């Protein structure tokens, strides 16, 4: 069971929202904004993507209601605009193949840029529906109940999926 407050969860259900999730850079922007609000310049440096691309993808995410303006700050005579996620977590109603492909593409890009070793394992196992349901619940609890360390520690990505293989 998730321990998130309802206001921390945003349901993704509209065609515009699904389309916004159908690009790896937009997925990575959502990953990056999960920690704290950020600027286009900081996001571009963090993701290794040019500022024009970041600006375009943020506009798409804002239009879909997944990212919001988080105010401005004056720095050295200029103004920096900050962006933040609309909610801490996204709950995707009826995931679309394009969004799922973009998510995996985003994770692949993140793995490629990771400064440390990572774990990537795929295993196929035969499980009864009841055992698969128990495993899914245990995996979700493990992820949801993982306590975060203090600010300043490295951020790690967790991607967990359990699916039934088609035609098996």
CSV table of N, CA and C in Angstrom, one decimal:
chain,number,residue,atom,x,y,z
A,1,UNK,N,0.8,-1.2,0.0
A,1,UNK,CA,0.0,0.0,0.0
A,1,UNK,C,0.9,1.2,0.0
A,2,UNK,N,0.5,2.2,-0.8
A,2,UNK,CA,1.3,3.5,-0.9
A,2,UNK,C,0.9,4.4,0.3
A,3,UNK,N,1.9,5.1,0.8
A,3,UNK,CA,1.7,6.0,2.0
A,3,UNK,C,1.6,7.4,1.5
A,4,UNK,N,1.4,7.7,0.2
A,4,UNK,CA,1.4,9.0,-0.3
A,4,UNK,C,0.1,9.7,0.0
A,5,UNK,N,0.2,11.0,0.3
A,5,UNK,CA,-1.0,11.8,0.5
A,5,UNK,C,-1.6,12.0,-0.9
A,6,UNK,N,-3.0,12.1,-1.0
A,6,UNK,CA,-3.7,12.3,-2.3
A,6,UNK,C,-3.2,13.5,-3.1
A,7,UNK,N,-2.9,14.6,-2.4
A,7,UNK,CA,-2.4,15.8,-3.2
A,7,UNK,C,-1.0,15.6,-3.8
A,8,UNK,N,-0.3,14.6,-3.4
A,8,UNK,CA,1.0,14.3,-3.9
A,8,UNK,C,0.9,13.4,-5.2
A,9,UNK,N,-0.3,13.0,-5.6
A,9,UNK,CA,-0.4,12.1,-6.7
A,9,UNK,C,-1.3,12.8,-7.8
A,10,UNK,N,-0.8,12.7,-9.0
A,10,UNK,CA,-1.5,13.3,-10.1
A,10,UNK,C,-1.9,12.2,-11.1
A,11,UNK,N,-3.2,12.1,-11.4
A,11,UNK,CA,-3.6,11.1,-12.4
A,11,UNK,C,-3.3,11.5,-13.8
A,12,UNK,N,-2.8,10.7,-14.6
A,12,UNK,CA,-2.5,11.0,-16.0
A,12,UNK,C,-3.5,10.2,-16.8
A,13,UNK,N,-4.5,10.9,-17.5
A,13,UNK,CA,-5.5,10.3,-18.2
A,13,UNK,C,-5.9,10.9,-19.5
A,14,UNK,N,-5.5,12.1,-19.7
A,14,UNK,CA,-6.0,12.8,-21.0
A,14,UNK,C,-5.0,12.5,-22.1
A,15,UNK,N,-5.5,12.6,-23.4
A,15,UNK,CA,-4.6,12.4,-24.5
A,15,UNK,C,-3.4,13.4,-24.5
A,16,UNK,N,-3.6,14.6,-24.1
A,16,UNK,CA,-2.5,15.6,-24.1
A,16,UNK,C,-1.4,15.1,-23.0
A,17,UNK,N,-1.9,14.6,-21.9
A,17,UNK,CA,-0.9,14.1,-20.9
A,17,UNK,C,-0.2,12.9,-21.4
A,18,UNK,N,-0.9,12.0,-22.0
A,18,UNK,CA,-0.2,10.8,-22.5
A,18,UNK,C,0.8,11.2,-23.6
A,19,UNK,N,0.4,12.1,-24.5
A,19,UNK,CA,1.3,12.6,-25.5
A,19,UNK,C,2.6,13.2,-24.9
A,20,UNK,N,2.4,14.0,-23.8
A,20,UNK,CA,3.5,14.6,-23.2
A,20,UNK,C,4.5,13.6,-22.6
A,21,UNK,N,4.0,12.4,-22.2
A,21,UNK,CA,4.8,11.4,-21.6
A,21,UNK,C,5.5,10.6,-22.7
A,22,UNK,N,5.2,10.8,-23.9
A,22,UNK,CA,5.7,9.9,-25.0
A,22,UNK,C,7.1,10.4,-25.6
A,23,UNK,N,7.9,11.0,-24.8
A,23,UNK,CA,9.2,11.4,-25.2
A,23,UNK,C,10.2,11.2,-24.0
A,24,UNK,N,11.4,10.5,-24.3
A,24,UNK,CA,12.3,10.3,-23.2
A,24,UNK,C,12.8,11.5,-22.5
A,25,UNK,N,13.1,12.6,-23.2
A,25,UNK,CA,13.6,13.8,-22.6
A,25,UNK,C,12.5,14.4,-21.6
A,26,UNK,N,11.2,14.3,-22.0
A,26,UNK,CA,10.2,14.8,-21.1
A,26,UNK,C,10.1,13.9,-19.8
A,27,UNK,N,10.3,12.6,-20.0
A,27,UNK,CA,10.3,11.7,-18.9
A,27,UNK,C,11.5,12.0,-17.9
A,28,UNK,N,12.7,12.3,-18.5
A,28,UNK,CA,13.8,12.6,-17.8
A,28,UNK,C,13.7,14.0,-17.0
A,29,UNK,N,13.0,14.9,-17.7
A,29,UNK,CA,12.7,16.2,-17.0
A,29,UNK,C,11.9,16.0,-15.8
A,30,UNK,N,10.9,15.1,-15.9
A,30,UNK,CA,10.0,14.8,-14.7
A,30,UNK,C,10.9,14.1,-13.6
A,31,UNK,N,11.8,13.2,-14.0
A,31,UNK,CA,12.7,12.6,-13.1
A,31,UNK,C,13.5,13.7,-12.3
A,32,UNK,N,14.1,14.6,-13.1
A,32,UNK,CA,14.9,15.6,-12.5
A,32,UNK,C,14.2,16.6,-11.6
A,33,UNK,N,12.9,16.9,-12.0
A,33,UNK,CA,12.1,17.8,-11.2
A,33,UNK,C,11.5,17.1,-10.0
A,34,UNK,N,11.7,15.8,-9.8
A,34,UNK,CA,11.2,15.2,-8.6
A,34,UNK,C,11.9,15.6,-7.3
A,35,UNK,N,13.2,16.0,-7.5
A,35,UNK,CA,14.0,16.4,-6.3
A,35,UNK,C,13.6,17.8,-5.8
A,36,UNK,N,13.6,18.7,-6.7
A,36,UNK,CA,13.3,20.1,-6.4
A,36,UNK,C,13.1,20.9,-7.6
A,37,UNK,N,12.5,22.1,-7.5
A,37,UNK,CA,12.3,23.0,-8.6
A,37,UNK,C,13.7,23.3,-9.3
A,38,UNK,N,13.6,23.6,-10.5
A,38,UNK,CA,14.9,23.9,-11.2
A,38,UNK,C,14.7,24.8,-12.4
A,39,UNK,N,15.8,25.3,-12.9
A,39,UNK,CA,15.8,26.2,-14.1
A,39,UNK,C,16.1,25.5,-15.4
A,40,UNK,N,15.8,26.1,-16.5
A,40,UNK,CA,16.2,25.5,-17.8
A,40,UNK,C,17.7,25.3,-17.9
A,41,UNK,N,18.5,26.2,-17.4
A,41,UNK,CA,19.9,26.1,-17.5
A,41,UNK,C,20.4,24.9,-16.7
A,42,UNK,N,19.9,24.8,-15.4
A,42,UNK,CA,20.3,23.7,-14.6
A,42,UNK,C,19.9,22.4,-15.1
A,43,UNK,N,18.6,22.3,-15.6
A,43,UNK,CA,18.1,21.1,-16.2
A,43,UNK,C,18.9,20.6,-17.4
A,44,UNK,N,19.3,21.6,-18.3
A,44,UNK,CA,20.0,21.3,-19.5
A,44,UNK,C,21.4,20.7,-19.1
A,45,UNK,N,22.1,21.3,-18.1
A,45,UNK,CA,23.3,20.7,-17.6
A,45,UNK,C,23.2,19.4,-17.0
A,46,UNK,N,22.2,19.2,-16.2
A,46,UNK,CA,22.0,17.9,-15.5
A,46,UNK,C,21.7,16.8,-16.5
A,47,UNK,N,20.9,17.1,-17.5
A,47,UNK,CA,20.5,16.0,-18.4
A,47,UNK,C,21.4,15.9,-19.6
A,48,UNK,N,22.3,16.9,-19.8
A,48,UNK,CA,23.2,16.8,-21.0
A,48,UNK,C,22.4,17.1,-22.3
A,49,UNK,N,21.4,18.0,-22.2
A,49,UNK,CA,20.5,18.3,-23.3
A,49,UNK,C,20.6,19.9,-23.5
A,50,UNK,N,20.5,20.4,-24.8
A,50,UNK,CA,20.6,21.8,-25.0
A,50,UNK,C,19.4,22.6,-24.4
A,51,UNK,N,19.6,23.8,-24.1
A,51,UNK,CA,18.6,24.6,-23.4
A,51,UNK,C,17.3,24.8,-24.3
A,52,UNK,N,17.5,24.9,-25.6
A,52,UNK,CA,16.3,25.0,-26.5
A,52,UNK,C,15.4,23.8,-26.4
A,53,UNK,N,16.0,22.7,-26.4
A,53,UNK,CA,15.3,21.4,-26.3
A,53,UNK,C,14.6,21.3,-24.9
A,54,UNK,N,15.3,21.7,-23.8
A,54,UNK,CA,14.7,21.7,-22.5
A,54,UNK,C,13.5,22.6,-22.4
A,55,UNK,N,13.7,23.8,-23.0
A,55,UNK,CA,12.6,24.8,-23.0
A,55,UNK,C,11.4,24.3,-23.7
A,56,UNK,N,11.6,23.7,-24.9
A,56,UNK,CA,10.5,23.1,-25.7
A,56,UNK,C,9.7,22.0,-24.9
A,57,UNK,N,10.5,21.1,-24.3
A,57,UNK,CA,9.9,20.0,-23.6
A,57,UNK,C,9.2,20.4,-22.4
A,58,UNK,N,9.7,21.4,-21.7
A,58,UNK,CA,9.1,22.0,-20.5
A,58,UNK,C,7.7,22.6,-20.9
A,59,UNK,N,7.7,23.3,-22.0
A,59,UNK,CA,6.5,23.9,-22.5
A,59,UNK,C,5.4,22.8,-22.7
A,60,UNK,N,5.8,21.7,-23.3
A,60,UNK,CA,4.8,20.6,-23.5
A,60,UNK,C,4.3,20.1,-22.2
A,61,UNK,N,5.2,19.9,-21.3
A,61,UNK,CA,4.8,19.3,-19.9
A,61,UNK,C,3.9,20.3,-19.2
A,62,UNK,N,4.2,21.6,-19.3
A,62,UNK,CA,3.4,22.6,-18.7
A,62,UNK,C,2.0,22.6,-19.3
A,63,UNK,N,1.9,22.6,-20.6
A,63,UNK,CA,0.6,22.6,-21.3
A,63,UNK,C,-0.2,21.3,-20.9
A,64,UNK,N,0.4,20.2,-20.6
A,64,UNK,CA,-0.3,19.0,-20.2
A,64,UNK,C,-0.6,19.1,-18.7
A,65,UNK,N,-0.1,20.1,-18.0
A,65,UNK,CA,-0.4,20.2,-16.5
A,65,UNK,C,0.5,19.3,-15.7
A,66,UNK,N,1.5,18.8,-16.2
A,66,UNK,CA,2.4,17.9,-15.4
A,66,UNK,C,3.5,18.7,-14.8
A,67,UNK,N,3.8,19.9,-15.3
A,67,UNK,CA,4.9,20.8,-14.7
A,67,UNK,C,4.3,22.1,-14.5
A,68,UNK,N,4.7,22.8,-13.5
A,68,UNK,CA,4.2,24.2,-13.2
A,68,UNK,C,5.3,25.2,-13.0
A,69,UNK,N,5.0,26.4,-13.2
A,69,UNK,CA,5.8,27.5,-12.9
A,69,UNK,C,6.1,27.5,-11.4
A,70,UNK,N,7.3,27.7,-11.0
A,70,UNK,CA,7.6,27.7,-9.5
A,70,UNK,C,8.2,29.0,-9.1
A,71,UNK,N,8.0,30.1,-9.9
A,71,UNK,CA,8.4,31.4,-9.6
A,71,UNK,C,9.8,31.8,-10.2
A,72,UNK,N,10.2,33.0,-9.9
A,72,UNK,CA,11.5,33.5,-10.5
A,72,UNK,C,12.4,33.9,-9.4
A,73,UNK,N,13.7,34.1,-9.8
A,73,UNK,CA,14.7,34.6,-8.9
A,73,UNK,C,15.6,35.5,-9.7
A,74,UNK,N,16.0,36.6,-9.1
A,74,UNK,CA,16.9,37.5,-9.8
A,74,UNK,C,18.4,37.1,-9.4
A,75,UNK,N,19.2,36.9,-10.5
A,75,UNK,CA,20.6,36.5,-10.3
A,75,UNK,C,21.4,37.3,-11.2
A,76,UNK,N,22.4,38.0,-10.6
A,76,UNK,CA,23.4,38.8,-11.4
A,76,UNK,C,22.7,39.7,-12.5
A,77,UNK,N,21.6,40.3,-12.1
A,77,UNK,CA,20.9,41.2,-13.0
A,77,UNK,C,19.9,40.6,-13.9
A,78,UNK,N,19.9,39.2,-14.0
A,78,UNK,CA,19.0,38.5,-14.8
A,78,UNK,C,17.9,37.8,-14.0
A,79,UNK,N,16.9,37.3,-14.7
A,79,UNK,CA,15.9,36.6,-14.0
A,79,UNK,C,15.9,35.1,-14.4
A,80,UNK,N,15.9,34.2,-13.4
A,80,UNK,CA,15.8,32.8,-13.6
A,80,UNK,C,14.4,32.4,-13.3
A,81,UNK,N,13.8,31.6,-14.2
A,81,UNK,CA,12.5,31.1,-14.0
A,81,UNK,C,12.6,29.6,-13.6
A,82,UNK,N,11.9,29.3,-12.5
A,82,UNK,CA,11.9,27.9,-12.0
A,82,UNK,C,10.7,27.1,-12.3
A,83,UNK,N,10.9,25.8,-12.5
A,83,UNK,CA,9.8,24.9,-12.8
A,83,UNK,C,9.8,23.8,-11.8
A,84,UNK,N,8.6,23.3,-11.5
A,84,UNK,CA,8.4,22.2,-10.6
A,84,UNK,C,7.4,21.2,-11.1
A,85,UNK,N,7.4,20.0,-10.6
A,85,UNK,CA,6.4,19.0,-11.0
A,85,UNK,C,5.1,19.4,-10.4
A,86,UNK,N,4.0,19.1,-11.0
A,86,UNK,CA,2.7,19.4,-10.5
A,86,UNK,C,2.3,18.6,-9.3
A,87,UNK,N,2.9,17.4,-9.2
A,87,UNK,CA,2.7,16.5,-8.1
A,87,UNK,C,3.9,15.6,-7.9
A,88,UNK,N,4.1,15.1,-6.7
A,88,UNK,CA,5.2,14.3,-6.4
A,88,UNK,C,5.2,13.0,-7.2
A,89,UNK,N,4.0,12.4,-7.4
A,89,UNK,CA,4.0,11.1,-8.1
A,89,UNK,C,2.9,11.2,-9.2
A,90,UNK,N,3.1,10.5,-10.3
A,90,UNK,CA,2.2,10.4,-11.4
A,90,UNK,C,1.6,9.0,-11.3
A,91,UNK,N,0.2,8.9,-11.5
A,91,UNK,CA,-0.4,7.7,-11.6
A,91,UNK,C,-1.1,7.6,-13.0
A,92,UNK,N,-0.5,6.8,-13.8
A,92,UNK,CA,-0.9,6.7,-15.2
A,92,UNK,C,-2.1,5.7,-15.4
A,93,UNK,N,-3.2,6.3,-15.8
A,93,UNK,CA,-4.4,5.5,-16.1
A,93,UNK,C,-4.2,4.9,-17.4
A,94,UNK,N,-4.3,3.6,-17.6
A,94,UNK,CA,-4.2,2.9,-18.9
A,94,UNK,C,-2.9,3.4,-19.6
A,95,UNK,N,-1.8,2.9,-19.1
A,95,UNK,CA,-0.5,3.3,-19.8
A,95,UNK,C,-0.6,3.0,-21.3
A,96,UNK,N,0.0,4.0,-22.1
A,96,UNK,CA,0.0,3.9,-23.5
A,96,UNK,C,1.4,3.3,-24.0
A,97,UNK,N,1.4,2.6,-25.1
A,97,UNK,CA,2.7,2.0,-25.5
A,97,UNK,C,3.8,3.0,-25.7
A,98,UNK,N,3.4,4.2,-26.3
A,98,UNK,CA,4.4,5.3,-26.6
A,98,UNK,C,5.0,5.8,-25.3
A,99,UNK,N,4.2,6.0,-24.2
A,99,UNK,CA,4.7,6.5,-23.0
A,99,UNK,C,5.6,5.4,-22.3
A,100,UNK,N,5.2,4.2,-22.4
A,100,UNK,CA,6.0,3.1,-21.8
A,100,UNK,C,7.4,3.0,-22.5
A,101,UNK,N,7.3,3.1,-23.8
A,101,UNK,CA,8.6,3.1,-24.6
A,101,UNK,C,9.5,4.3,-24.3
A,102,UNK,N,8.9,5.5,-24.1
A,102,UNK,CA,9.6,6.6,-23.7
A,102,UNK,C,10.2,6.5,-22.3
A,103,UNK,N,9.5,5.9,-21.4
A,103,UNK,CA,10.0,5.7,-20.1
A,103,UNK,C,11.2,4.8,-20.1
A,104,UNK,N,11.1,3.7,-20.8
A,104,UNK,CA,12.3,2.8,-20.9
A,104,UNK,C,13.4,3.5,-21.7
A,105,UNK,N,13.1,4.3,-22.7
A,105,UNK,CA,14.2,5.1,-23.3
A,105,UNK,C,14.8,6.1,-22.4
A,106,UNK,N,14.0,6.7,-21.6
A,106,UNK,CA,14.6,7.7,-20.6
A,106,UNK,C,15.5,7.0,-19.6
A,107,UNK,N,15.0,5.8,-19.1
A,107,UNK,CA,15.8,5.1,-18.1
A,107,UNK,C,17.1,4.6,-18.8
A,108,UNK,N,17.1,4.2,-20.1
A,108,UNK,CA,18.3,3.8,-20.8
A,108,UNK,C,19.3,5.0,-20.8
A,109,UNK,N,18.8,6.2,-21.1
A,109,UNK,CA,19.6,7.4,-21.2
A,109,UNK,C,20.2,7.7,-19.8
A,110,UNK,N,19.4,7.5,-18.8
A,110,UNK,CA,19.9,7.8,-17.4
A,110,UNK,C,21.0,6.8,-17.0
A,111,UNK,N,20.8,5.5,-17.4
A,111,UNK,CA,21.8,4.5,-17.1
A,111,UNK,C,23.1,4.8,-17.8
A,112,UNK,N,23.0,5.3,-19.0
A,112,UNK,CA,24.2,5.6,-19.8
A,112,UNK,C,25.0,6.7,-19.2
A,113,UNK,N,24.3,7.7,-18.5
A,113,UNK,CA,24.9,8.8,-17.9
A,113,UNK,C,25.3,8.6,-16.4
A,114,UNK,N,24.9,7.4,-15.9
A,114,UNK,CA,25.1,7.2,-14.5
A,114,UNK,C,26.6,7.1,-14.1
A,115,UNK,N,27.1,7.8,-13.1
A,115,UNK,CA,28.5,7.8,-12.8
A,115,UNK,C,28.9,6.6,-12.0
A,116,UNK,N,28.0,5.7,-11.6
A,116,UNK,CA,28.4,4.5,-10.9
A,116,UNK,C,27.8,3.3,-11.5
A,117,UNK,N,28.2,2.2,-11.0
A,117,UNK,CA,27.7,0.9,-11.5
A,117,UNK,C,26.2,0.8,-11.2
A,118,UNK,N,25.4,0.1,-12.1
A,118,UNK,CA,24.0,0.0,-11.9
A,118,UNK,C,23.6,-1.4,-12.0
A,119,UNK,N,22.4,-1.7,-11.5
A,119,UNK,CA,21.8,-3.1,-11.6
A,119,UNK,C,20.7,-3.1,-12.6
A,120,UNK,N,20.9,-4.0,-13.6
A,120,UNK,CA,19.8,-4.2,-14.6
A,120,UNK,C,19.6,-5.7,-14.8
A,121,UNK,N,18.5,-6.2,-14.4
A,121,UNK,CA,18.3,-7.6,-14.4
A,121,UNK,C,16.9,-7.9,-15.0
A,122,UNK,N,16.8,-8.8,-15.9
A,122,UNK,CA,15.5,-9.3,-16.4
A,122,UNK,C,15.5,-10.8,-16.2
A,123,UNK,N,14.5,-11.3,-15.6
A,123,UNK,CA,14.3,-12.7,-15.3
A,123,UNK,C,12.9,-13.1,-15.6
A,124,UNK,N,12.7,-14.2,-16.3
A,124,UNK,CA,11.3,-14.7,-16.5
A,124,UNK,C,11.1,-15.9,-15.6
A,125,UNK,N,10.0,-15.9,-14.8
A,125,UNK,CA,9.7,-17.0,-13.9
A,125,UNK,C,8.3,-17.4,-14.0
A,126,UNK,N,8.0,-18.6,-13.8
A,126,UNK,CA,6.6,-19.1,-13.8
A,126,UNK,C,6.0,-18.9,-12.5
A,127,UNK,N,4.9,-18.2,-12.4
A,127,UNK,CA,4.2,-17.8,-11.2
A,127,UNK,C,2.7,-18.0,-11.3
A,128,UNK,N,2.1,-18.5,-10.3
A,128,UNK,CA,0.6,-18.6,-10.3
A,128,UNK,C,0.1,-17.1,-10.2
A,129,UNK,N,-1.1,-16.8,-10.6
A,129,UNK,CA,-1.7,-15.5,-10.5
A,129,UNK,C,-1.6,-15.0,-9.0
A,130,UNK,N,-1.9,-15.8,-8.1
A,130,UNK,CA,-1.8,-15.4,-6.7
A,130,UNK,C,-0.4,-15.1,-6.2
A,131,UNK,N,0.6,-15.9,-6.6
A,131,UNK,CA,2.0,-15.6,-6.3
A,131,UNK,C,2.5,-14.4,-7.0
A,132,UNK,N,2.1,-14.2,-8.2
A,132,UNK,CA,2.5,-12.9,-9.0
A,132,UNK,C,1.9,-11.7,-8.2
A,133,UNK,N,0.6,-11.8,-7.8
A,133,UNK,CA,0.0,-10.7,-7.1
A,133,UNK,C,0.8,-10.4,-5.8
A,134,UNK,N,1.2,-11.4,-5.0
A,134,UNK,CA,1.9,-11.2,-3.8
A,134,UNK,C,3.3,-10.6,-4.1
A,135,UNK,N,3.9,-11.1,-5.1
A,135,UNK,CA,5.2,-10.5,-5.5
A,135,UNK,C,5.1,-9.0,-5.9
A,136,UNK,N,4.1,-8.7,-6.7
A,136,UNK,CA,3.9,-7.3,-7.1
A,136,UNK,C,3.6,-6.4,-5.8
A,137,UNK,N,2.8,-6.9,-4.9
A,137,UNK,CA,2.6,-6.1,-3.7
A,137,UNK,C,3.8,-6.0,-2.9
A,138,UNK,N,4.7,-7.0,-2.8
A,138,UNK,CA,5.9,-6.9,-2.0
A,138,UNK,C,6.9,-6.0,-2.6
A,139,UNK,N,7.0,-6.0,-4.0
A,139,UNK,CA,7.9,-5.1,-4.7
A,139,UNK,C,7.4,-3.6,-4.5
A,140,UNK,N,6.1,-3.4,-4.6
A,140,UNK,CA,5.6,-2.0,-4.5
A,140,UNK,C,5.9,-1.5,-3.1
A,141,UNK,N,5.7,-2.4,-2.1
A,141,UNK,CA,5.9,-2.0,-0.7
A,141,UNK,C,7.4,-1.7,-0.5
A,142,UNK,N,8.3,-2.5,-1.0
A,142,UNK,CA,9.7,-2.3,-0.9
A,142,UNK,C,10.1,-0.9,-1.4
A,143,UNK,N,9.6,-0.6,-2.6
A,143,UNK,CA,9.9,0.7,-3.2
A,143,UNK,C,9.3,1.9,-2.4
A,144,UNK,N,8.0,1.8,-2.1
A,144,UNK,CA,7.3,2.8,-1.4
A,144,UNK,C,7.8,3.1,0.0
A,145,UNK,N,8.3,2.0,0.7
A,145,UNK,CA,8.7,2.1,2.1
A,145,UNK,C,10.2,2.4,2.2
A,146,UNK,N,10.9,2.5,1.1
A,146,UNK,CA,12.4,2.8,1.2
A,146,UNK,C,12.5,4.3,1.7
A,147,UNK,N,13.2,4.4,2.8
A,147,UNK,CA,13.4,5.7,3.4
A,147,UNK,C,14.5,6.4,2.8
A,148,UNK,N,14.3,7.7,2.4
A,148,UNK,CA,15.3,8.5,1.8
A,148,UNK,C,16.3,9.0,2.8
A,149,UNK,N,17.6,9.1,2.4
A,149,UNK,CA,18.6,9.8,3.2
A,149,UNK,C,18.5,11.3,3.1
A,150,UNK,N,19.3,12.0,3.8
A,150,UNK,CA,19.2,13.4,3.8
A,150,UNK,C,19.6,14.1,2.5
A,151,UNK,N,19.2,15.3,2.3
A,151,UNK,CA,19.5,16.1,1.2
A,151,UNK,C,21.0,16.1,1.0
A,152,UNK,N,21.5,16.1,-0.2
A,152,UNK,CA,22.9,16.0,-0.5
A,152,UNK,C,23.4,14.7,-0.9
A,153,UNK,N,22.7,13.6,-0.5
A,153,UNK,CA,23.1,12.3,-0.9
A,153,UNK,C,22.7,12.1,-2.4
A,154,UNK,N,23.4,11.2,-3.1
A,154,UNK,CA,23.0,10.9,-4.5
A,154,UNK,C,21.6,10.4,-4.7
A,155,UNK,N,21.0,10.8,-5.8
A,155,UNK,CA,19.6,10.3,-6.1
A,155,UNK,C,19.8,9.1,-6.9
A,156,UNK,N,19.0,8.0,-6.6
A,156,UNK,CA,19.1,6.8,-7.3
A,156,UNK,C,17.7,6.5,-7.9
A,157,UNK,N,17.6,6.0,-9.2
A,157,UNK,CA,16.4,5.7,-9.8
A,157,UNK,C,16.0,4.2,-9.5
A,158,UNK,N,14.7,4.0,-9.3
A,158,UNK,CA,14.2,2.7,-9.2
A,158,UNK,C,13.1,2.4,-10.2
A,159,UNK,N,13.3,1.4,-11.0
A,159,UNK,CA,12.2,1.1,-12.0
A,159,UNK,C,11.9,-0.4,-11.7
A,160,UNK,N,10.7,-0.6,-11.3
A,160,UNK,CA,10.3,-2.0,-11.0
A,160,UNK,C,9.0,-2.3,-11.9
A,161,UNK,N,9.1,-3.5,-12.5
A,161,UNK,CA,7.9,-3.9,-13.3
A,161,UNK,C,7.7,-5.4,-13.1
A,162,UNK,N,6.5,-5.8,-13.1
A,162,UNK,CA,6.2,-7.2,-13.1
A,162,UNK,C,5.1,-7.4,-14.1
A,163,UNK,N,5.3,-8.2,-15.1
A,163,UNK,CA,4.3,-8.3,-16.2
A,163,UNK,C,4.2,-9.8,-16.6
A,164,UNK,N,3.0,-10.1,-17.1
A,164,UNK,CA,2.8,-11.5,-17.6
A,164,UNK,C,3.2,-11.5,-19.1
A,165,UNK,N,4.1,-12.4,-19.4
A,165,UNK,CA,4.5,-12.5,-20.8
A,165,UNK,C,3.4,-12.9,-21.7
A,166,UNK,N,3.2,-12.3,-22.8
A,166,UNK,CA,2.1,-12.6,-23.7
A,166,UNK,C,2.3,-14.0,-24.4
A,167,UNK,N,1.3,-14.7,-24.5
A,167,UNK,CA,1.3,-16.0,-25.3
A,167,UNK,C,2.1,-17.1,-24.6
A,168,UNK,N,2.5,-16.9,-23.3
A,168,UNK,CA,3.3,-18.0,-22.7
A,168,UNK,C,2.4,-19.0,-22.1
